[in-house]
XYZ file of C-alpha atoms in Angstrom:
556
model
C 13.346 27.237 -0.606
C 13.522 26.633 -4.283
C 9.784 26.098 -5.954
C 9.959 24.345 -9.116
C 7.280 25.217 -11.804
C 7.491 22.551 -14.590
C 4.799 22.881 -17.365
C 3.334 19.546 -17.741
C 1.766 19.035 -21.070
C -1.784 17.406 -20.868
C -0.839 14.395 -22.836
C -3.865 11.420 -23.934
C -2.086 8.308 -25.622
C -3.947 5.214 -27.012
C -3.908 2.211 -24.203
C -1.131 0.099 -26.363
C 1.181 3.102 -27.001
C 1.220 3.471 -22.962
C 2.069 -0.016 -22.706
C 4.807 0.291 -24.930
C 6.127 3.413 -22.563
C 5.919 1.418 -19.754
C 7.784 -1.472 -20.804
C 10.679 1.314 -22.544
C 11.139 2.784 -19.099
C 12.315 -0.700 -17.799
C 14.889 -0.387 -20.297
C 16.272 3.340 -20.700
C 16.018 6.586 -19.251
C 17.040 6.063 -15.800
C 20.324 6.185 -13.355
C 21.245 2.878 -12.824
C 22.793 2.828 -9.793
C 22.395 -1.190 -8.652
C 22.594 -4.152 -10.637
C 23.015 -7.969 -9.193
C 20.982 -11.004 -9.222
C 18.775 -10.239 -5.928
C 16.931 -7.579 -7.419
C 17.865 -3.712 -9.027
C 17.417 -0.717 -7.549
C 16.835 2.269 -10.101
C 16.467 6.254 -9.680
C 12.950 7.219 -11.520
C 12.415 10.724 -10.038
C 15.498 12.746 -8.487
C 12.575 15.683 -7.268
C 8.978 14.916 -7.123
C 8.216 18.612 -5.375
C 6.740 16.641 -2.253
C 7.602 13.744 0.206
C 5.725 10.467 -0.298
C 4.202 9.927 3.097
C 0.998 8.288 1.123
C 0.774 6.820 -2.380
C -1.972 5.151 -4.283
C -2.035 3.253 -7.673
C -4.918 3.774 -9.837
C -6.756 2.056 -12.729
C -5.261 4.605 -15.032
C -1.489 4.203 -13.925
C -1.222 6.874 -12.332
C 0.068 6.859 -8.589
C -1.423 9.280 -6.140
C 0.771 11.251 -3.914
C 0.192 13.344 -1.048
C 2.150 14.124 2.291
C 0.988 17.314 3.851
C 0.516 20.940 3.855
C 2.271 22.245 7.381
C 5.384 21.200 6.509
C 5.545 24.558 4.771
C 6.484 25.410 0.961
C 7.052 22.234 -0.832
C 9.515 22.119 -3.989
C 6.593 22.200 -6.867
C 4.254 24.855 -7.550
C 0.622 24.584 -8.104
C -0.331 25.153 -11.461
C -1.707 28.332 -13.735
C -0.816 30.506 -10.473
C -3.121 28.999 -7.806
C -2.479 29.032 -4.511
C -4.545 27.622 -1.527
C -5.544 29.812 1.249
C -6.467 28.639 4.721
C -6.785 31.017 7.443
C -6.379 27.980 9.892
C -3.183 26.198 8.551
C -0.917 26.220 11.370
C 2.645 27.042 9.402
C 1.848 28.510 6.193
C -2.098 30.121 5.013
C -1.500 30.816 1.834
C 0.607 28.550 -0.170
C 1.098 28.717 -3.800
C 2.796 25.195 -3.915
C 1.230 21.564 -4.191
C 1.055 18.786 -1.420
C 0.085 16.242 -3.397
C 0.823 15.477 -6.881
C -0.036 12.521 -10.137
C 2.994 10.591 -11.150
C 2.256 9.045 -14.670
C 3.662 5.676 -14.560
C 3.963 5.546 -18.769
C 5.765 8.830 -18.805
C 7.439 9.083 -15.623
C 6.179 12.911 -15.070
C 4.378 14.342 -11.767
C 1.237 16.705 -12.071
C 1.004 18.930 -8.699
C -2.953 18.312 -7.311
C -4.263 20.656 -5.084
C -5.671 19.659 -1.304
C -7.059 22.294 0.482
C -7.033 21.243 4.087
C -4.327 19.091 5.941
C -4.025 15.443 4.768
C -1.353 14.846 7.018
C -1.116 10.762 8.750
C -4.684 9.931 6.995
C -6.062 7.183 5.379
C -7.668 6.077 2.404
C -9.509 2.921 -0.086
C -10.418 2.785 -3.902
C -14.220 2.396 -4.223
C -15.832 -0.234 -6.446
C -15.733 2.046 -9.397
C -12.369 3.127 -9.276
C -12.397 6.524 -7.560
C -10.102 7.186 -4.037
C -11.819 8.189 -1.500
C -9.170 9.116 1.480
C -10.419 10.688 4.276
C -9.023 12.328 7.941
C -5.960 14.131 8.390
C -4.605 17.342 10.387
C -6.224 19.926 11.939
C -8.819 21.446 9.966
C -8.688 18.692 7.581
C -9.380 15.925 10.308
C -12.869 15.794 9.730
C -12.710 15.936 6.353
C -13.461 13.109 3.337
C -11.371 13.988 -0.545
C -12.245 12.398 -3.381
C -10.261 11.832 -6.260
C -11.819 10.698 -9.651
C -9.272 9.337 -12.228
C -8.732 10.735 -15.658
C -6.634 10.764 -18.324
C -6.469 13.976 -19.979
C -4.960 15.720 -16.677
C -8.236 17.265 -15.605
C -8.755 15.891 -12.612
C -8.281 16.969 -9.220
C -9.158 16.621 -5.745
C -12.763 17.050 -4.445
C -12.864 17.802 -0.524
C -16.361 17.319 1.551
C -15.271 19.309 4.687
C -17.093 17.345 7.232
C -18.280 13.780 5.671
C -16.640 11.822 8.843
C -18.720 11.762 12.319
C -15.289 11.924 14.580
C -11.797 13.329 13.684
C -9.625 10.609 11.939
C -5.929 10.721 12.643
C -3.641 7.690 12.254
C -6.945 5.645 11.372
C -7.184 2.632 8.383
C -9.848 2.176 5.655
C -10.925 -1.059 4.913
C -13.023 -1.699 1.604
C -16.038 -3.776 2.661
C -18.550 -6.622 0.833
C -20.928 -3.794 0.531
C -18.704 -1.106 -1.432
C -18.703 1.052 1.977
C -15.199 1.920 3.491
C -14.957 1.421 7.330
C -12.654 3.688 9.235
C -11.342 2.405 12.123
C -9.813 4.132 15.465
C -7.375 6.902 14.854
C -5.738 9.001 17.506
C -7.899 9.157 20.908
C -10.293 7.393 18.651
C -11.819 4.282 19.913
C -14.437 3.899 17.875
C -15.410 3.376 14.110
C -17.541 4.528 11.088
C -18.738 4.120 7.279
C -18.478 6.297 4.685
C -20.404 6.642 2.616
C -23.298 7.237 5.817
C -26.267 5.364 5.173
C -27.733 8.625 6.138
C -26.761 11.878 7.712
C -27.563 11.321 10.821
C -25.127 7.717 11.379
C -22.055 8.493 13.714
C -19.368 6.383 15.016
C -19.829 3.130 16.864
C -17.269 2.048 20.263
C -15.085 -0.140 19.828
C -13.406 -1.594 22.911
C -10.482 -3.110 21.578
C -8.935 -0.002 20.774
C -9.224 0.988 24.147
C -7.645 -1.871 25.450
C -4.609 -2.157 23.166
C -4.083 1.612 24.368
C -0.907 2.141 26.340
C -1.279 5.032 28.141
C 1.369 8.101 26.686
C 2.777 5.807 24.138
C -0.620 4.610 22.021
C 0.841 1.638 20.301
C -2.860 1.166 18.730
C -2.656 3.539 16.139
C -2.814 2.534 12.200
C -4.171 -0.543 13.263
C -4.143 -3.782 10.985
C -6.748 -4.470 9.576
C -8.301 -7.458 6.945
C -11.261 -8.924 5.423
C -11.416 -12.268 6.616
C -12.456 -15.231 4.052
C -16.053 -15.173 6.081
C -16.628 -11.060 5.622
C -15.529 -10.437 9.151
C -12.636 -8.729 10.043
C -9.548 -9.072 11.300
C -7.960 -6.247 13.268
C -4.858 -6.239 15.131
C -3.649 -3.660 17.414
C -0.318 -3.290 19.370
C 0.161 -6.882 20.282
C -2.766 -8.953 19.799
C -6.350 -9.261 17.194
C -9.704 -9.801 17.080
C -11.965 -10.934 14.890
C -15.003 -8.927 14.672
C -18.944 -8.818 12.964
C -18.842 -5.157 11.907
C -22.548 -5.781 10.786
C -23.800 -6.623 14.376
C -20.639 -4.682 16.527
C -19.557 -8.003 17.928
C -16.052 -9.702 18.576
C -16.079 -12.995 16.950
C -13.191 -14.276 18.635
C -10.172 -12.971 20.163
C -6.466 -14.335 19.061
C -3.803 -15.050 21.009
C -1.002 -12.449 21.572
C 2.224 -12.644 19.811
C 4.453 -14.391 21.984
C 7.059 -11.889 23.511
C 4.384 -9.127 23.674
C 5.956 -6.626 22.293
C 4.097 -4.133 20.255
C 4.092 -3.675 16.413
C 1.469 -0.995 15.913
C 2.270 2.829 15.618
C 4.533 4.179 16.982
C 6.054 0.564 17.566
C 5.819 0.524 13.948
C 6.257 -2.922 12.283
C 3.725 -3.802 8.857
C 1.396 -6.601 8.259
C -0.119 -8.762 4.918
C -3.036 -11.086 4.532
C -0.706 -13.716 2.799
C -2.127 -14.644 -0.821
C -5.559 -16.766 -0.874
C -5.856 -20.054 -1.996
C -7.724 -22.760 -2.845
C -10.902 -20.529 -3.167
C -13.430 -22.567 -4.928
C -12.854 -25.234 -1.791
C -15.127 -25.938 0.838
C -12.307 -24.478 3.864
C -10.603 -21.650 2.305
C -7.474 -21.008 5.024
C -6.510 -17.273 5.801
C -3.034 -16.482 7.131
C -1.515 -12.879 8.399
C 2.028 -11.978 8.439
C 3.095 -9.389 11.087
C 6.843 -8.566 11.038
C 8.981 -6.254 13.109
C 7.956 -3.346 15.095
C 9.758 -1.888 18.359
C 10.586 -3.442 21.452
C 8.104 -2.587 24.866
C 9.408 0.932 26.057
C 11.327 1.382 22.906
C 8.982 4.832 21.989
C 10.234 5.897 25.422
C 13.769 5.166 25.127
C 14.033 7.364 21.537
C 12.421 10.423 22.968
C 15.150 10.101 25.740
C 17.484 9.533 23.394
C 18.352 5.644 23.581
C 17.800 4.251 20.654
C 16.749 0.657 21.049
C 17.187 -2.231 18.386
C 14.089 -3.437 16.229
C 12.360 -6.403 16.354
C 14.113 -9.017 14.043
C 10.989 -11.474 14.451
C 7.873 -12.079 12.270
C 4.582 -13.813 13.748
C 2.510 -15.906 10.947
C -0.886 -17.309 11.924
C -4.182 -18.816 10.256
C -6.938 -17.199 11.335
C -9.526 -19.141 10.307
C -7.803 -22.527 12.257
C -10.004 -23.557 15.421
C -7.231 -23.419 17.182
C -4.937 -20.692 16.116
C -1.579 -19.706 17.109
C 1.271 -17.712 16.128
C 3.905 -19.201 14.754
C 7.756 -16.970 15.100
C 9.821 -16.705 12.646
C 13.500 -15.017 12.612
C 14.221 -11.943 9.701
C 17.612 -11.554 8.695
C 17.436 -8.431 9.241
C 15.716 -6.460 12.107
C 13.348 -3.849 11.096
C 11.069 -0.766 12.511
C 9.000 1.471 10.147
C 9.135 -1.636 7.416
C 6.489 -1.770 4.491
C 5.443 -5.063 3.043
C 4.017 -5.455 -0.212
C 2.670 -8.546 -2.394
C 4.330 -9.380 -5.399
C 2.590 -10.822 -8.365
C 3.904 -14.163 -7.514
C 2.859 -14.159 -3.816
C 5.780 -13.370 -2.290
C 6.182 -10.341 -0.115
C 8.936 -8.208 -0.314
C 10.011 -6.234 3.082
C 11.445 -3.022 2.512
C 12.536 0.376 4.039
C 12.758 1.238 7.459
C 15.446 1.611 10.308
C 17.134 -0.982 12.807
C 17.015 1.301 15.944
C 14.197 3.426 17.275
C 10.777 3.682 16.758
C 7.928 6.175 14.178
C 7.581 9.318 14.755
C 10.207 12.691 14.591
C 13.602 11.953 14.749
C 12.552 8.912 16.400
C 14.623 6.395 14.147
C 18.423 5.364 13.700
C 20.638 3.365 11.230
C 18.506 2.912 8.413
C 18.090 -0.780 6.420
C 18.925 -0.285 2.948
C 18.397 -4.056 2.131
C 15.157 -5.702 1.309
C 14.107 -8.841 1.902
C 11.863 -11.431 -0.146
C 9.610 -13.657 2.086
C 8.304 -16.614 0.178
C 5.425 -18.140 2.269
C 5.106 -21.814 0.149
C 8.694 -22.272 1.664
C 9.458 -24.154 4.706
C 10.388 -22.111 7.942
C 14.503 -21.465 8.009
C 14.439 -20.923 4.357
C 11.453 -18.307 3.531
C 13.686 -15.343 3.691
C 16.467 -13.993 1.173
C 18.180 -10.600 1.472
C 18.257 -8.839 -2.025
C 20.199 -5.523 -3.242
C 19.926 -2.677 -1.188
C 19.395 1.155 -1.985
C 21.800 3.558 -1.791
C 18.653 6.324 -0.373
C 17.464 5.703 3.756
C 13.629 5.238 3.582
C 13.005 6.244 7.195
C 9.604 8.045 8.930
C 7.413 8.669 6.218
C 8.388 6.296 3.407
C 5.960 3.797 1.066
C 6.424 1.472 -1.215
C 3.778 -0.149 -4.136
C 3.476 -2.448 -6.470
C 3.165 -1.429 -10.040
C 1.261 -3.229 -13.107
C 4.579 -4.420 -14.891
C 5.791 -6.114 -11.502
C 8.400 -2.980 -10.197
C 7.701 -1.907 -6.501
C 7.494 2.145 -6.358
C 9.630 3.339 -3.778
C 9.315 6.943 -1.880
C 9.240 9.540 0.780
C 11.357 9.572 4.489
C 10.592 12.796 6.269
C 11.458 12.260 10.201
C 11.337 16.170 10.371
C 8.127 18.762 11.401
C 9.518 20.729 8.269
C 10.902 20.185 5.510
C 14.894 19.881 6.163
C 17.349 18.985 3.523
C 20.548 19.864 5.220
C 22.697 19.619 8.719
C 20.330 16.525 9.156
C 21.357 13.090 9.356
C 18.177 11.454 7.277
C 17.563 14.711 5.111
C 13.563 14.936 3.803
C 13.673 12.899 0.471
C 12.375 13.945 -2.382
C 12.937 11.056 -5.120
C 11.110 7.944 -6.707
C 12.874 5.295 -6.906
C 12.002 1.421 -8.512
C 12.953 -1.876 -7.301
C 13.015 -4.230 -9.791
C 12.733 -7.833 -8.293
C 15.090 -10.757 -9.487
C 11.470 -12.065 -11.939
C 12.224 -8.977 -14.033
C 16.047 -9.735 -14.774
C 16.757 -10.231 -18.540
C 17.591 -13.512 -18.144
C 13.865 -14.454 -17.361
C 12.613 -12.947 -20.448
C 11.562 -16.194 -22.218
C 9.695 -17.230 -19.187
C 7.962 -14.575 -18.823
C 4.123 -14.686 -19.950
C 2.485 -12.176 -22.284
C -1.176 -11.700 -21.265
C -3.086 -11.758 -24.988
C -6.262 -11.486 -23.858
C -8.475 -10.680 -22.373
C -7.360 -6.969 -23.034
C -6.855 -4.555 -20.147
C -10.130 -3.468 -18.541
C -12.724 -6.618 -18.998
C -15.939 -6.777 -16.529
C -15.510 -10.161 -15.101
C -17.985 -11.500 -12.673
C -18.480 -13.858 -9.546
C -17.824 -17.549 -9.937
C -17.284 -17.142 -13.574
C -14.749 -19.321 -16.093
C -12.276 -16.752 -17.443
C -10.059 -18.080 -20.407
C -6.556 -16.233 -20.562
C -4.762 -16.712 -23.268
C -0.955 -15.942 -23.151
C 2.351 -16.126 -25.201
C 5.806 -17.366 -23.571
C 8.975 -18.157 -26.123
C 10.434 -20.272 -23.803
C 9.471 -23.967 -22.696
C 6.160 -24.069 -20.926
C 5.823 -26.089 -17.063
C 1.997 -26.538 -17.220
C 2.190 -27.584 -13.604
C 3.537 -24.340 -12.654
C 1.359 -21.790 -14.282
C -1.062 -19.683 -12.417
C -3.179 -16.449 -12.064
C -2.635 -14.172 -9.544
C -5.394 -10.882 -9.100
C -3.692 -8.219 -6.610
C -6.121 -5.086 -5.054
C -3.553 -2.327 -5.117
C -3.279 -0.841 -1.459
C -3.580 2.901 -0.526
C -0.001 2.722 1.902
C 1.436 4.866 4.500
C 2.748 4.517 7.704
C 4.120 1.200 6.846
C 0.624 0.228 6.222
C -0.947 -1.020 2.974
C -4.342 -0.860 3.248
C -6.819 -2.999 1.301
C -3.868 -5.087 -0.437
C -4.764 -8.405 -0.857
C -3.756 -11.394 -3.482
C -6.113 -14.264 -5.098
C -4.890 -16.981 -6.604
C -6.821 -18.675 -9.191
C -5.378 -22.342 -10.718
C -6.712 -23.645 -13.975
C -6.038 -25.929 -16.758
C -3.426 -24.638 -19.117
C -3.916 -26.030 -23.040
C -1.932 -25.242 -26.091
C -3.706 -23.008 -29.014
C -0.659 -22.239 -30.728
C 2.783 -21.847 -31.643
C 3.972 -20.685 -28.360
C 0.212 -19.966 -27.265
C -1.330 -20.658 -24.679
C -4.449 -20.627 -22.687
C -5.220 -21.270 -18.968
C -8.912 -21.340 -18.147
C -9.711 -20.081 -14.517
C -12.762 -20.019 -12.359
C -13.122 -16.345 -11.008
C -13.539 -15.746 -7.260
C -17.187 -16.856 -5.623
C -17.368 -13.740 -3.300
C -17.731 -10.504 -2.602
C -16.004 -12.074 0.697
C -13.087 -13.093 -1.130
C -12.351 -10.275 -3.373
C -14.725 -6.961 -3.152
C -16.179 -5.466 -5.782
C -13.304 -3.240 -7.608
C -10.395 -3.061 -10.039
C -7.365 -5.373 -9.565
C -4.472 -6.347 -11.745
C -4.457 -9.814 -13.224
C -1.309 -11.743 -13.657
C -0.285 -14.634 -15.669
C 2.395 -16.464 -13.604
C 5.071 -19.187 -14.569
C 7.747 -20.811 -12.687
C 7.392 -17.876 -10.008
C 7.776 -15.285 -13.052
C 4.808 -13.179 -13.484
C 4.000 -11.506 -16.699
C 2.887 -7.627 -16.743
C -0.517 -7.152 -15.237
C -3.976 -6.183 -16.868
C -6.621 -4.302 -15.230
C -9.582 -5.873 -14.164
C -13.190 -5.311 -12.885
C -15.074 -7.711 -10.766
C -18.900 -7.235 -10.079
């Protein structure tokens, strides 16, 4: 195998000279391989050394990258000749090449990280102050909880506390909580859950029966479960078919939903993906919650692959409101059918489906006929007209491929390895390598004078609970004052068609002129540590369904 060993320069820029190289790479240096109305596809990365099975964007702009270290070799060395050494590695123990890496959004340039114990099908959450804390994995590195610390002088790297997790997390999700603690929940033969950080040493895992009962036995269909803060701090988990709601505080189900009508499964390996859709109305006495669950596998479809039949996807999507008295799901048809899809919040509160296959289910060599099409869901719509297909890739995004949102409104697109190893050839969905963007249709050229231009507050403010924020923005075309909001996203740690922790606020206010195409919209921050944690989000000025590019923000 080929190891690449790039020299990448340790490079500090001031904050607006970033900016400026973020908003030059949306205009040169790349292979244009797509353009139409319904969104552009472009090539950002042709090798990132690794496979992006997981990816997290930081406050810094950089995006975290890891997949994991038994797939052997990878194609990037790890730096100034180290190599990692681990007796118990079950492919290779001492590897001189990088399993995770830093891709600088401004400069479009990886920076191999080193992880010292398997990270492979783990899971992960940003803490309040801005530092990842991902924890479970593989092997020796199931137990295990890394931390990452962001920087910007190319310093930083990760931190691993061998055994910071009571059981061994494998296929589990992270959920941020009202207190600043992550909860990890479930995991493979796990039916239980836990904290980090421990209140003290001595806290272990608590049962939880759910996970037991959404088990099927020799398929799992339970595993990556769903999982959401609910408007009133519980939590909403789904599993396989069905959800609860559930008091972590106390270890009591709230209340138990209905299942999705059909019944078919649409956790792992019955893969489908799931959003909270975007919060509104949050200074209101009843603040409504809804999830999105789309696609997934049919029953015995996990079965059917590893004897090689290779059943079509699920083409449906289930929406309900889980804070109704009375809830129920409510089906709705894709245009597409889709397994292994990952869904992702835009700025405006749509969500855009993307990757995955049409036939098959997760797991190795599992999945057939790839869909190279994504498609925009816009929730406000009316059902029969909430979905449009856009553009599609030219690259399958199969077993092991993610997809984020970025500050300037581009979705990050990455990994497909259905393969134990690493297999680029004879193969019919080769490991994959690249980065690619997709540009939705609100970053066209033709939407350039509708676009806002956040003023101020500059990137990074403090902003607190309940608290009037005045944002001032520029637009050169004619303002719709009726159609101007702010949006804050929480960037998700994805994998597994999974984003974890992503969730979208939106916060109306008055807009008033100040200026020659000036403006300023006053909102009222969120009330709750309920409705948005404590932690860094990106705030967007949106107008007529065109957001502009985001700012950082801190709310405690």
């Amino acid at each position: 195998m080929h190891h690449i060993n790039p020299n990448y320069p340790t490079v500090t820029l001031p904050f607006l000279l970033r900016q400026l190289l973020i908003l030059l790479l949306l205009t040169c240096h790349r292979i244009i391989y797509t353009r139409a109305a319904a969104g552009n596809w472009d090539l950002l990365k042709s090798n990132i050394g690794i496979s992006a099975m997981h990816m997290q964007l930081l406050n810094n702009d950089r995006v975290i990258i890891f997949d994991r270290t038994d797939f052997g070799a990878s194609n990037i060395s790890l730096p100034n000749g180290k190599c990692r050494n681990d007796p118990n590695d079950t492919t290779l123990q001492n590897d001189c090449t990088a399993h995770s890496v830093e891709y600088d959004v401004a400069l479009n340039s990886i920076r191999p990280l080193m992880v010292l114990t398997d990270v492979w099908c783990s899971s992960a959450a940003v803490m309040p102050d801005g530092v990842l804390v991902q924890t479970g994995g593989f092997n020796d590195g199931d137990h295990a909880v890394r931390i990452y610390k962001p920087c910007i002088d190319g310093s930083c790297d990760w931190q691993e506390i061998k055994d910071g997790l009571a059981q061994r997390r494998w296929y589990a999700t992270n959920h941020i909580l009202p207190d600043g603690r992550q909860i990890i929940i479930g995991g493979r033969r796990q039916f239980n859950y836990e904290f980090y950080p421990k209140k003290s040493p001595a806290e272990k895992a608590y049962n939880l029966p759910f996970l037991v009962q959404t088990n099927d036995p020799k398929i799992e269909n339970n595993l990556y479960p769903f999982v959401f803060l609910n408007v009133d701090g519980n939590l909403f988990i789904f599993a396989n078919n069905r959800a609860i709601l559930f008091d972590y505080t106390k270890g009591v189900v709230v209340r138990s939903y209905p299942a999705v009508p059909g019944g078919d499964p649409r956790s792992y390996p019955s893969t489908g993906s799931a959003v909270l859709l975007p919060l509104k109305n949050l200074q209101g006495e009843a603040i409504g919650a809804d999830v999105l669950v789309c696609g997934g596998a049919p029953k015995g479809a996990y079965i059917n692959a590893l004897n090689g039949n290779f059943v079509g996807a699920l083409n449906t999507c289930g929406r309900i409101s889980i804070t109704d008295s009375n809830p129920v799901w409510v089906m709705e048809t894709m245009p597409l059918a889709r397994v292994m899809g990952d869904m992702v919040l835009l700025p405006n509160g749509n969500v855009l489906i993307i990757n995955g296959a049409s036939k098959g289910t997760a797991g190795w060599e599992l999945g057939r006929d790839q869909v190279l099409a994504p498609v925009i869901y816009r929730p406000e719509n009316r059902i029969g007209s909430r979905f449009e297909v856009q553009n599609p890739s030219s690259i399958p995004r199969m077993y092991h491929s993610t997809a984020i949102l970025l500050r300037d409104g581009r979705v990050l697109v990455g990994g497909s390895n259905p393969h134990i190893y690493y297999n680029f050839t004879g193969v019919s969905f080769p490991t994959d390598l690249t980065l690619e963007q997709f540009s939705p249709a609100y970053l066209n050229p033709d939407s350039a004078n509708m676009r806002p231009r956040i003023v101020s507050p500059v990137s990074r403010p403090i902003i607190g609970y309940r608290q009037l924020l005045d944002v001032q923005f520029t637009l050169s075309g004619m303002l719709n004052k009726d159609l101007v909001v702010v949006t804050m996203v929480a960037p998700s740690f994805t994998t597994h068609s999974f984003a974890m922790n992503q969730r979208l606020l939106v916060l109306s206010g008055n807009v008033t002129v100040v200026g020659k195409s000036s403006y300023r919209v006053r909102i009222l921050t969120p009330s709750s540590v309920n409705l948005a944690p404590s932690g860094y989000y990106l705030l967007f000025v949106v107008h007529q369904d065109i957001p502009s590019e985001g700012i950082w923000v801190q709310i405690k």
